[in-house]
Amino acid sequence: MKRVIATLLLLASPAQAQVSSTAAPVANSSGSVTNQAVQVVPSRTFGFNYSGISCQGATLHINPFLSTTTSWAHPWEPYYDNPVYSTVDLVGQTTPEGLAAPDGEPDYPNRVISVRPVRTGQKTNYSINGGITATISIPLDRSHVRSCRRAAEKQVALLDAQLADKRLNYEIARLKNCASLMKEGISFHPDSPYSKICADVVLQNPPGVIPPHIHKIIYEENAETSPAQQQTQDEASSQESP
């Protein structure tokens, strides 16, 4: 414990040193710092609407930006005059012989003997800054998002079924109207652009209905007939005659 206290006292005690300086140079420096900030404003999450069912999902926003800055100094001073003071030291103390001797300090410290121009370094600064900001928005409750997606899929299936039903009604109505017109002998001209409406409709007879037709009967008499055939023909002719 004593060693720790001694070490702390040694580190905390001030150090004394003799410092002497014969010259005190002065340096001046100036600079400027420009801070630029880009603010990203959160926007709404993209949503998808399916006939009243609206679902939201993860959204990625990418925003490119470009900014320019210009800085200058006013008033414009490319140079300034730096006075040079007299450092002559001839008197100030007396020697044992009674003669004047320098004492280490200028005799006339406020006397300006000349002026030295110093460049200020002023200049006009231009800068162009560009970049891209990206933000990702993700819903925290994923269960509702999944439920909404399932509801959207069912809604799409329902819309497909409704479309198929309307398509079926349209095709049946087209078939009936085309068949009715074909029965009456009415049809579009082959060169008409609307002739394709009934191009795939075929008019046929209903089941069990025989259309009107003609049979051609050909009777051939053979020169040689057997006795059985002759007897059959005689019986048929005797039945027909009264």
mmCIF file of C-alpha atoms in Angstrom:
data_model
loop_
_atom_site.group_PDB
_atom_site.id
_atom_site.type_symbol
_atom_site.label_atom_id
_atom_site.label_comp_id
_atom_site.label_asym_id
_atom_site.label_seq_id
_atom_site.Cartn_x
_atom_site.Cartn_y
_atom_site.Cartn_z
ATOM 1 C CA MET A 1 0.000 0.000 0.000
ATOM 2 C CA LYS A 2 2.847 2.380 0.792
ATOM 3 C CA ARG A 3 4.366 1.762 -2.612
ATOM 4 C CA VAL A 4 1.088 2.659 -4.344
ATOM 5 C CA ILE A 5 0.771 5.922 -2.394
ATOM 6 C CA ALA A 6 4.373 6.818 -3.169
ATOM 7 C CA THR A 7 3.876 6.145 -6.850
ATOM 8 C CA LEU A 8 0.740 8.340 -6.952
ATOM 9 C CA LEU A 9 2.526 11.192 -5.175
ATOM 10 C CA LEU A 10 5.428 10.936 -7.595
ATOM 11 C CA LEU A 11 3.146 11.106 -10.601
ATOM 12 C CA ALA A 12 1.018 13.937 -9.176
ATOM 13 C CA SER A 13 3.879 16.164 -7.979
ATOM 14 C CA PRO A 14 4.668 19.059 -10.361
ATOM 15 C CA ALA A 15 7.979 19.116 -12.133
ATOM 16 C CA GLN A 16 10.039 22.262 -11.974
ATOM 17 C CA ALA A 17 12.504 23.239 -14.621
ATOM 18 C CA GLN A 18 14.420 26.319 -15.577
ATOM 19 C CA VAL A 19 13.341 27.672 -18.925
ATOM 20 C CA SER A 20 15.048 30.475 -20.708
ATOM 21 C CA SER A 21 14.233 31.831 -24.117
ATOM 22 C CA THR A 22 15.898 34.490 -26.086
ATOM 23 C CA ALA A 23 13.441 34.584 -28.991
ATOM 24 C CA ALA A 24 9.654 34.351 -29.091
ATOM 25 C CA PRO A 25 8.592 33.486 -32.644
ATOM 26 C CA VAL A 26 4.904 33.825 -33.500
ATOM 27 C CA ALA A 27 3.177 31.673 -36.104
ATOM 28 C CA ASN A 28 -0.341 32.328 -37.313
ATOM 29 C CA SER A 29 -2.449 29.725 -39.058
ATOM 30 C CA SER A 30 -6.026 29.804 -40.215
ATOM 31 C CA GLY A 31 -8.334 27.228 -41.695
ATOM 32 C CA SER A 32 -11.943 26.424 -42.257
ATOM 33 C CA VAL A 33 -13.960 23.278 -41.864
ATOM 34 C CA THR A 34 -17.240 22.651 -43.684
ATOM 35 C CA ASN A 35 -19.592 20.072 -42.256
ATOM 36 C CA GLN A 36 -22.267 18.666 -44.542
ATOM 37 C CA ALA A 37 -25.084 16.402 -43.480
ATOM 38 C CA VAL A 38 -27.577 14.468 -45.588
ATOM 39 C CA GLN A 39 -30.949 13.887 -44.002
ATOM 40 C CA VAL A 40 -32.829 10.736 -44.954
ATOM 41 C CA VAL A 41 -36.558 11.194 -44.454
ATOM 42 C CA PRO A 42 -38.394 7.881 -44.006
ATOM 43 C CA SER A 43 -41.139 7.460 -46.553
ATOM 44 C CA ARG A 44 -44.195 5.250 -46.524
ATOM 45 C CA THR A 45 -43.851 1.543 -47.093
ATOM 46 C CA PHE A 46 -44.999 0.335 -50.477
ATOM 47 C CA GLY A 47 -48.328 -1.498 -50.375
ATOM 48 C CA PHE A 48 -50.112 -3.844 -52.757
ATOM 49 C CA ASN A 49 -53.895 -3.744 -53.051
ATOM 50 C CA TYR A 50 -55.912 -6.766 -54.188
ATOM 51 C CA SER A 51 -59.548 -5.626 -54.462
ATOM 52 C CA GLY A 52 -59.684 -4.281 -50.935
ATOM 53 C CA ILE A 53 -56.885 -6.394 -49.426
ATOM 54 C CA SER A 54 -53.783 -4.275 -48.899
ATOM 55 C CA CYS A 55 -50.464 -5.898 -47.968
ATOM 56 C CA GLN A 56 -47.135 -4.315 -47.092
ATOM 57 C CA GLY A 57 -43.678 -5.797 -47.184
ATOM 58 C CA ALA A 58 -40.030 -4.922 -46.840
ATOM 59 C CA THR A 59 -39.029 -1.805 -48.774
ATOM 60 C CA LEU A 60 -35.582 -0.690 -49.925
ATOM 61 C CA HIS A 61 -35.105 3.035 -50.598
ATOM 62 C CA ILE A 62 -32.030 4.109 -52.581
ATOM 63 C CA ASN A 63 -31.551 7.886 -52.889
ATOM 64 C CA PRO A 64 -28.581 9.315 -54.786
ATOM 65 C CA PHE A 65 -27.575 12.876 -53.953
ATOM 66 C CA LEU A 66 -25.181 15.526 -55.266
ATOM 67 C CA SER A 67 -24.226 18.709 -53.425
ATOM 68 C CA THR A 68 -21.881 21.600 -54.167
ATOM 69 C CA THR A 69 -20.324 24.194 -51.852
ATOM 70 C CA THR A 70 -18.493 27.449 -52.481
ATOM 71 C CA SER A 71 -16.571 29.462 -49.881
ATOM 72 C CA TRP A 72 -14.616 32.697 -50.124
ATOM 73 C CA ALA A 73 -13.212 35.461 -47.877
ATOM 74 C CA HIS A 74 -14.326 39.068 -47.778
ATOM 75 C CA PRO A 75 -12.672 41.516 -47.973
ATOM 76 C CA TRP A 76 -10.132 40.006 -50.320
ATOM 77 C CA GLU A 77 -6.585 40.540 -49.007
ATOM 78 C CA PRO A 78 -3.971 38.389 -50.747
ATOM 79 C CA TYR A 79 -1.126 39.960 -48.699
ATOM 80 C CA TYR A 80 -0.735 41.874 -45.462
ATOM 81 C CA ASP A 81 2.150 44.028 -44.187
ATOM 82 C CA ASN A 82 4.194 42.526 -41.378
ATOM 83 C CA PRO A 83 6.238 45.212 -39.556
ATOM 84 C CA VAL A 84 9.887 44.548 -38.815
ATOM 85 C CA TYR A 85 10.999 46.141 -35.538
ATOM 86 C CA SER A 86 14.453 47.383 -34.591
ATOM 87 C CA THR A 87 16.653 44.915 -32.720
ATOM 88 C CA VAL A 88 19.601 47.278 -32.165
ATOM 89 C CA ASP A 89 21.075 46.870 -28.675
ATOM 90 C CA LEU A 90 23.967 49.213 -27.996
ATOM 91 C CA VAL A 91 23.221 50.699 -24.607
ATOM 92 C CA GLY A 92 21.400 49.727 -21.489
ATOM 93 C CA GLN A 93 24.136 49.101 -18.989
ATOM 94 C CA THR A 94 27.532 50.512 -18.066
ATOM 95 C CA THR A 95 30.824 48.694 -17.846
ATOM 96 C CA PRO A 96 33.231 49.180 -14.856
ATOM 97 C CA GLU A 97 35.176 51.517 -17.040
ATOM 98 C CA GLY A 98 32.101 53.721 -17.451
ATOM 99 C CA LEU A 99 31.364 52.785 -21.045
ATOM 100 C CA ALA A 100 27.922 51.969 -22.474
ATOM 101 C CA ALA A 101 27.285 48.283 -23.121
ATOM 102 C CA PRO A 102 24.295 46.313 -24.446
ATOM 103 C CA ASP A 103 21.942 44.833 -21.910
ATOM 104 C CA GLY A 104 20.272 42.122 -24.117
ATOM 105 C CA GLU A 105 17.156 44.157 -24.887
ATOM 106 C CA PRO A 106 16.504 46.302 -27.979
ATOM 107 C CA ASP A 107 17.131 49.956 -27.447
ATOM 108 C CA TYR A 108 14.066 50.971 -29.509
ATOM 109 C CA PRO A 109 11.678 48.008 -29.497
ATOM 110 C CA ASN A 110 8.747 49.961 -30.997
ATOM 111 C CA ARG A 111 10.655 51.376 -33.933
ATOM 112 C CA VAL A 112 9.517 49.932 -37.307
ATOM 113 C CA ILE A 113 12.412 49.817 -39.649
ATOM 114 C CA SER A 114 10.681 48.090 -42.591
ATOM 115 C CA VAL A 115 7.532 46.277 -43.705
ATOM 116 C CA ARG A 116 7.550 42.725 -45.046
ATOM 117 C CA PRO A 117 4.597 41.540 -47.183
ATOM 118 C CA VAL A 118 3.156 38.205 -46.081
ATOM 119 C CA ARG A 119 0.799 36.106 -48.227
ATOM 120 C CA THR A 120 -2.544 35.519 -46.527
ATOM 121 C CA GLY A 121 -3.458 32.364 -48.434
ATOM 122 C CA GLN A 122 -7.015 33.484 -49.081
ATOM 123 C CA LYS A 123 -8.677 31.585 -51.908
ATOM 124 C CA THR A 124 -12.072 30.599 -53.193
ATOM 125 C CA ASN A 125 -12.944 26.970 -52.510
ATOM 126 C CA TYR A 126 -15.237 24.828 -54.630
ATOM 127 C CA SER A 127 -16.340 21.315 -53.741
ATOM 128 C CA ILE A 128 -18.695 18.796 -55.283
ATOM 129 C CA ASN A 129 -19.889 15.918 -53.120
ATOM 130 C CA GLY A 130 -22.000 12.974 -54.183
ATOM 131 C CA GLY A 131 -23.170 9.741 -52.698
ATOM 132 C CA ILE A 132 -26.011 7.311 -52.202
ATOM 133 C CA THR A 133 -28.171 6.728 -49.157
ATOM 134 C CA ALA A 134 -30.075 3.484 -48.646
ATOM 135 C CA THR A 135 -32.723 2.597 -46.081
ATOM 136 C CA ILE A 136 -34.551 -0.688 -45.517
ATOM 137 C CA SER A 137 -38.012 -0.768 -43.928
ATOM 138 C CA ILE A 138 -39.098 -4.162 -42.587
ATOM 139 C CA PRO A 139 -42.418 -4.811 -40.786
ATOM 140 C CA LEU A 140 -41.808 -6.184 -37.317
ATOM 141 C CA ASP A 141 -44.939 -8.363 -37.121
ATOM 142 C CA ARG A 142 -44.412 -10.949 -39.855
ATOM 143 C CA SER A 143 -47.469 -13.047 -38.931
ATOM 144 C CA HIS A 144 -49.883 -10.397 -40.185
ATOM 145 C CA VAL A 145 -47.878 -10.039 -43.382
ATOM 146 C CA ARG A 146 -48.123 -13.795 -44.036
ATOM 147 C CA SER A 147 -51.863 -13.774 -43.311
ATOM 148 C CA CYS A 148 -52.330 -10.865 -45.686
ATOM 149 C CA ARG A 149 -50.432 -12.698 -48.411
ATOM 150 C CA ARG A 150 -52.604 -15.808 -48.003
ATOM 151 C CA ALA A 151 -55.721 -13.649 -48.198
ATOM 152 C CA ALA A 152 -54.346 -11.956 -51.307
ATOM 153 C CA GLU A 153 -53.707 -15.329 -52.975
ATOM 154 C CA LYS A 154 -57.284 -16.416 -52.274
ATOM 155 C CA GLN A 155 -58.577 -13.114 -53.581
ATOM 156 C CA VAL A 156 -56.622 -13.608 -56.803
ATOM 157 C CA ALA A 157 -58.013 -17.147 -57.150
ATOM 158 C CA LEU A 158 -61.534 -15.776 -56.633
ATOM 159 C CA LEU A 159 -60.979 -13.149 -59.312
ATOM 160 C CA ASP A 160 -59.702 -15.842 -61.701
ATOM 161 C CA ALA A 161 -62.837 -17.922 -61.045
ATOM 162 C CA GLN A 162 -65.075 -14.930 -61.699
ATOM 163 C CA LEU A 163 -63.224 -14.227 -64.918
ATOM 164 C CA ALA A 164 -63.577 -17.857 -66.022
ATOM 165 C CA ASP A 165 -67.326 -17.744 -65.258
ATOM 166 C CA LYS A 166 -67.792 -14.608 -67.325
ATOM 167 C CA ARG A 167 -65.745 -16.136 -70.125
ATOM 168 C CA LEU A 168 -67.937 -19.250 -70.077
ATOM 169 C CA ASN A 169 -71.106 -17.153 -70.228
ATOM 170 C CA TYR A 170 -69.722 -15.209 -73.151
ATOM 171 C CA GLU A 171 -68.755 -18.336 -75.111
ATOM 172 C CA ILE A 172 -72.133 -20.017 -74.523
ATOM 173 C CA ALA A 173 -73.995 -16.880 -75.609
ATOM 174 C CA ARG A 174 -71.815 -16.638 -78.727
ATOM 175 C CA LEU A 175 -72.447 -20.304 -79.529
ATOM 176 C CA LYS A 176 -76.226 -19.965 -79.180
ATOM 177 C CA ASN A 177 -76.467 -16.784 -81.227
ATOM 178 C CA CYS A 178 -74.249 -18.124 -84.010
ATOM 179 C CA ALA A 179 -76.228 -21.396 -84.198
ATOM 180 C CA SER A 180 -79.553 -19.538 -84.293
ATOM 181 C CA LEU A 181 -78.354 -17.337 -87.138
ATOM 182 C CA MET A 182 -76.925 -20.301 -89.050
ATOM 183 C CA LYS A 183 -80.323 -22.073 -88.858
ATOM 184 C CA GLU A 184 -81.902 -19.016 -90.433
ATOM 185 C CA GLY A 185 -79.224 -18.890 -93.120
ATOM 186 C CA ILE A 186 -77.663 -15.664 -91.841
ATOM 187 C CA SER A 187 -73.886 -15.330 -91.624
ATOM 188 C CA PHE A 188 -71.118 -12.794 -92.049
ATOM 189 C CA HIS A 189 -69.401 -12.323 -95.362
ATOM 190 C CA PRO A 190 -66.139 -14.321 -95.541
ATOM 191 C CA ASP A 191 -64.170 -11.099 -96.092
ATOM 192 C CA SER A 192 -65.801 -9.385 -93.115
ATOM 193 C CA PRO A 193 -63.514 -8.865 -90.070
ATOM 194 C CA TYR A 194 -66.375 -10.228 -87.927
ATOM 195 C CA SER A 195 -66.624 -13.535 -89.757
ATOM 196 C CA LYS A 196 -64.196 -15.032 -87.218
ATOM 197 C CA ILE A 197 -66.803 -14.674 -84.488
ATOM 198 C CA CYS A 198 -68.731 -17.732 -85.703
ATOM 199 C CA ALA A 199 -65.897 -19.433 -87.588
ATOM 200 C CA ASP A 200 -65.517 -22.200 -84.983
ATOM 201 C CA VAL A 201 -69.266 -22.884 -84.556
ATOM 202 C CA VAL A 202 -70.501 -26.148 -86.149
ATOM 203 C CA LEU A 203 -74.213 -26.793 -86.635
ATOM 204 C CA GLN A 204 -75.144 -30.484 -86.059
ATOM 205 C CA ASN A 205 -78.332 -32.551 -85.598
ATOM 206 C CA PRO A 206 -79.463 -33.252 -82.054
ATOM 207 C CA PRO A 207 -79.105 -36.832 -80.805
ATOM 208 C CA GLY A 208 -82.001 -39.146 -81.995
ATOM 209 C CA VAL A 209 -83.050 -36.840 -84.836
ATOM 210 C CA ILE A 210 -82.587 -38.153 -88.381
ATOM 211 C CA PRO A 211 -82.124 -35.412 -90.921
ATOM 212 C CA PRO A 212 -84.086 -35.552 -94.220
ATOM 213 C CA HIS A 213 -82.372 -37.892 -96.654
ATOM 214 C CA ILE A 214 -82.981 -39.979 -99.854
ATOM 215 C CA HIS A 215 -82.204 -43.661 -100.373
ATOM 216 C CA LYS A 216 -81.523 -45.114 -103.809
ATOM 217 C CA ILE A 217 -83.054 -48.607 -104.274
ATOM 218 C CA ILE A 218 -81.587 -50.829 -106.966
ATOM 219 C CA TYR A 219 -83.494 -54.017 -107.966
ATOM 220 C CA GLU A 220 -81.609 -56.674 -109.922
ATOM 221 C CA GLU A 221 -83.297 -59.787 -111.454
ATOM 222 C CA ASN A 222 -81.115 -62.858 -111.904
ATOM 223 C CA ALA A 223 -81.520 -65.020 -115.015
ATOM 224 C CA GLU A 224 -81.112 -68.256 -113.089
ATOM 225 C CA THR A 225 -83.206 -68.743 -109.977
ATOM 226 C CA SER A 226 -83.377 -71.717 -107.788
ATOM 227 C CA PRO A 227 -86.683 -73.518 -107.196
ATOM 228 C CA ALA A 228 -86.784 -72.270 -103.599
ATOM 229 C CA GLN A 229 -86.335 -68.682 -104.685
ATOM 230 C CA GLN A 230 -88.971 -69.129 -107.431
ATOM 231 C CA GLN A 231 -91.434 -70.567 -104.929
ATOM 232 C CA THR A 232 -90.813 -67.681 -102.537
ATOM 233 C CA GLN A 233 -91.373 -65.100 -105.284
ATOM 234 C CA ASP A 234 -94.612 -66.911 -106.343
ATOM 235 C CA GLU A 235 -95.915 -66.887 -102.786
ATOM 236 C CA ALA A 236 -95.101 -63.220 -102.425
ATOM 237 C CA SER A 237 -96.904 -62.392 -105.677
ATOM 238 C CA SER A 238 -99.962 -64.492 -104.712
ATOM 239 C CA GLN A 239 -100.226 -62.675 -101.369
ATOM 240 C CA GLU A 240 -100.117 -59.285 -103.035
ATOM 241 C CA SER A 241 -102.766 -60.180 -105.687
ATOM 242 C CA PRO A 242 -106.412 -60.352 -104.415
#
